[in-house]
Amino acid sequence: MRILRSVRHKSCADGSFMKEFLLSAPVPAGFFAYLGNFGEVEALPKIGEGFYKFEKPDWFSIKGLAGDTTVEVRFRKEVMHLTVDFLYLLFSSYREGPGGSLGAEAEGAGGRETGERTPVWA
């Protein structure tokens, strides 16, 4: 899953900067569990089933609906230049499966015990 482009952006009254990103695939529910490794994740069922909010305090937040192809990201302007690349990495490194971002890599690592090698990019 990759970020394709920003489809909407605006400056917010609280001083943050919001961007809505279009993704290459629908967001799987497991993606929000994966984000829990990097900050705080909260399910918001009162807004809608499958709606989640992720927050990395003082950096950025992500709001989105599992199964949707867009997410809303709010950046703190002061650190936006530092966090945009990290955000792209979060989306591009996620792999569905029990290992989250380590899904493909974990399978390849297991092959080392038997002498088999699986490229990470396979």
CSV table of C-alpha atoms in Angstrom, one decimal:
chain,number,residue,atom,x,y,z
A,1,MET,CA,0.0,0.0,0.0
A,2,ARG,CA,1.4,3.3,-1.1
A,3,ILE,CA,0.5,7.0,-0.9
A,4,LEU,CA,-0.3,8.0,-4.5
A,5,ARG,CA,-0.9,11.7,-4.0
A,6,SER,CA,-2.4,14.4,-1.8
A,7,VAL,CA,-6.0,15.1,-3.0
A,8,ARG,CA,-6.8,17.9,-0.6
A,9,HIS,CA,-4.9,20.1,1.9
A,10,LYS,CA,-5.5,23.1,4.1
A,11,SER,CA,-4.2,25.1,7.1
A,12,CYS,CA,-6.2,24.5,10.2
A,13,ALA,CA,-7.2,27.0,12.9
A,14,ASP,CA,-5.1,25.2,15.5
A,15,GLY,CA,-1.9,25.8,13.5
A,16,SER,CA,-1.7,22.3,12.1
A,17,PHE,CA,-1.7,21.4,8.4
A,18,MET,CA,-4.1,18.8,7.0
A,19,LYS,CA,-3.6,16.6,4.0
A,20,GLU,CA,-5.9,14.0,2.6
A,21,PHE,CA,-4.0,11.3,0.8
A,22,LEU,CA,-5.2,8.9,-1.9
A,23,LEU,CA,-3.8,5.3,-1.4
A,24,SER,CA,-3.0,2.6,-3.9
A,25,ALA,CA,-5.2,0.1,-2.0
A,26,PRO,CA,-7.9,0.1,0.6
A,27,VAL,CA,-6.6,0.4,4.2
A,28,PRO,CA,-6.8,-3.0,5.9
A,29,ALA,CA,-7.9,-3.0,9.6
A,30,GLY,CA,-4.6,-4.5,10.5
A,31,PHE,CA,-2.8,-1.4,9.4
A,32,PHE,CA,-4.1,0.5,12.5
A,33,ALA,CA,-2.9,-2.3,14.8
A,34,TYR,CA,0.5,-1.9,13.1
A,35,LEU,CA,0.5,1.8,13.7
A,36,GLY,CA,0.2,1.0,17.5
A,37,ASN,CA,3.9,0.2,17.3
A,38,PHE,CA,4.6,3.9,16.6
A,39,GLY,CA,2.0,5.8,18.7
A,40,GLU,CA,-1.5,5.7,20.1
A,41,VAL,CA,-4.4,4.1,18.2
A,42,GLU,CA,-8.0,4.5,19.1
A,43,ALA,CA,-11.0,2.9,17.5
A,44,LEU,CA,-13.9,5.3,17.1
A,45,PRO,CA,-17.0,3.2,16.6
A,46,LYS,CA,-19.4,6.0,17.4
A,47,ILE,CA,-18.2,7.8,14.2
A,48,GLY,CA,-18.4,4.6,12.2
A,49,GLU,CA,-17.5,1.0,12.4
A,50,GLY,CA,-13.9,0.6,11.3
A,51,PHE,CA,-13.0,4.2,11.9
A,52,TYR,CA,-9.7,4.7,13.6
A,53,LYS,CA,-7.5,7.5,14.9
A,54,PHE,CA,-3.7,7.3,15.2
A,55,GLU,CA,-1.7,9.9,17.0
A,56,LYS,CA,2.0,10.4,17.4
A,57,PRO,CA,1.9,13.3,19.9
A,58,ASP,CA,3.7,16.5,18.8
A,59,TRP,CA,4.3,15.0,15.3
A,60,PHE,CA,1.2,14.0,13.3
A,61,SER,CA,-2.1,12.1,13.4
A,62,ILE,CA,-4.0,9.9,11.0
A,63,LYS,CA,-7.7,9.4,10.8
A,64,GLY,CA,-9.3,6.9,8.5
A,65,LEU,CA,-11.8,4.1,7.8
A,66,ALA,CA,-10.7,0.6,7.3
A,67,GLY,CA,-11.5,-0.4,3.7
A,68,ASP,CA,-11.3,3.2,2.4
A,69,THR,CA,-8.7,4.4,-0.1
A,70,THR,CA,-8.1,7.8,1.6
A,71,VAL,CA,-6.8,8.9,5.0
A,72,GLU,CA,-6.6,12.3,6.6
A,73,VAL,CA,-3.3,13.3,8.1
A,74,ARG,CA,-2.7,16.4,10.3
A,75,PHE,CA,0.9,17.5,10.7
A,76,ARG,CA,2.4,20.0,13.1
A,77,LYS,CA,3.8,22.6,10.8
A,78,GLU,CA,7.0,22.9,12.8
A,79,VAL,CA,8.0,19.3,12.2
A,80,MET,CA,6.2,18.6,8.9
A,81,HIS,CA,9.4,18.5,6.9
A,82,LEU,CA,10.6,15.7,9.3
A,83,THR,CA,7.5,13.6,9.4
A,84,VAL,CA,6.3,13.5,5.7
A,85,ASP,CA,9.0,11.0,4.7
A,86,PHE,CA,8.3,8.9,7.8
A,87,LEU,CA,4.6,8.8,6.9
A,88,TYR,CA,5.4,7.6,3.4
A,89,LEU,CA,7.6,4.9,4.9
A,90,LEU,CA,4.8,3.7,7.3
A,91,PHE,CA,2.5,3.1,4.4
A,92,SER,CA,5.0,1.6,2.0
A,93,SER,CA,6.5,-0.8,4.6
A,94,TYR,CA,3.3,-2.3,5.9
A,95,ARG,CA,2.6,-5.9,4.8
A,96,GLU,CA,-0.7,-7.6,5.6
A,97,GLY,CA,-0.3,-10.7,7.8
A,98,PRO,CA,0.6,-11.7,11.3
A,99,GLY,CA,3.9,-9.8,11.2
A,100,GLY,CA,2.4,-6.5,10.0
A,101,SER,CA,5.4,-4.7,8.5
A,102,LEU,CA,7.5,-7.7,9.0
A,103,GLY,CA,5.2,-10.1,7.1
A,104,ALA,CA,7.4,-10.7,4.0
A,105,GLU,CA,10.7,-10.2,5.9
A,106,ALA,CA,9.8,-12.7,8.6
A,107,GLU,CA,9.0,-15.4,6.0
A,108,GLY,CA,12.4,-14.7,4.4
A,109,ALA,CA,14.2,-14.8,7.7
A,110,GLY,CA,12.8,-18.3,8.4
A,111,GLY,CA,14.3,-19.5,5.2
A,112,ARG,CA,17.8,-18.9,6.6
A,113,GLU,CA,17.5,-21.8,9.0
A,114,THR,CA,17.0,-24.2,6.0
A,115,GLY,CA,19.5,-22.5,3.8
A,116,GLU,CA,16.9,-21.1,1.6
A,117,ARG,CA,16.9,-17.4,0.8
A,118,THR,CA,13.9,-15.3,-0.1
A,119,PRO,CA,14.6,-11.7,-1.2
A,120,VAL,CA,12.7,-9.1,0.8
A,121,TRP,CA,11.3,-7.6,-2.3
A,122,ALA,CA,9.8,-10.9,-3.5
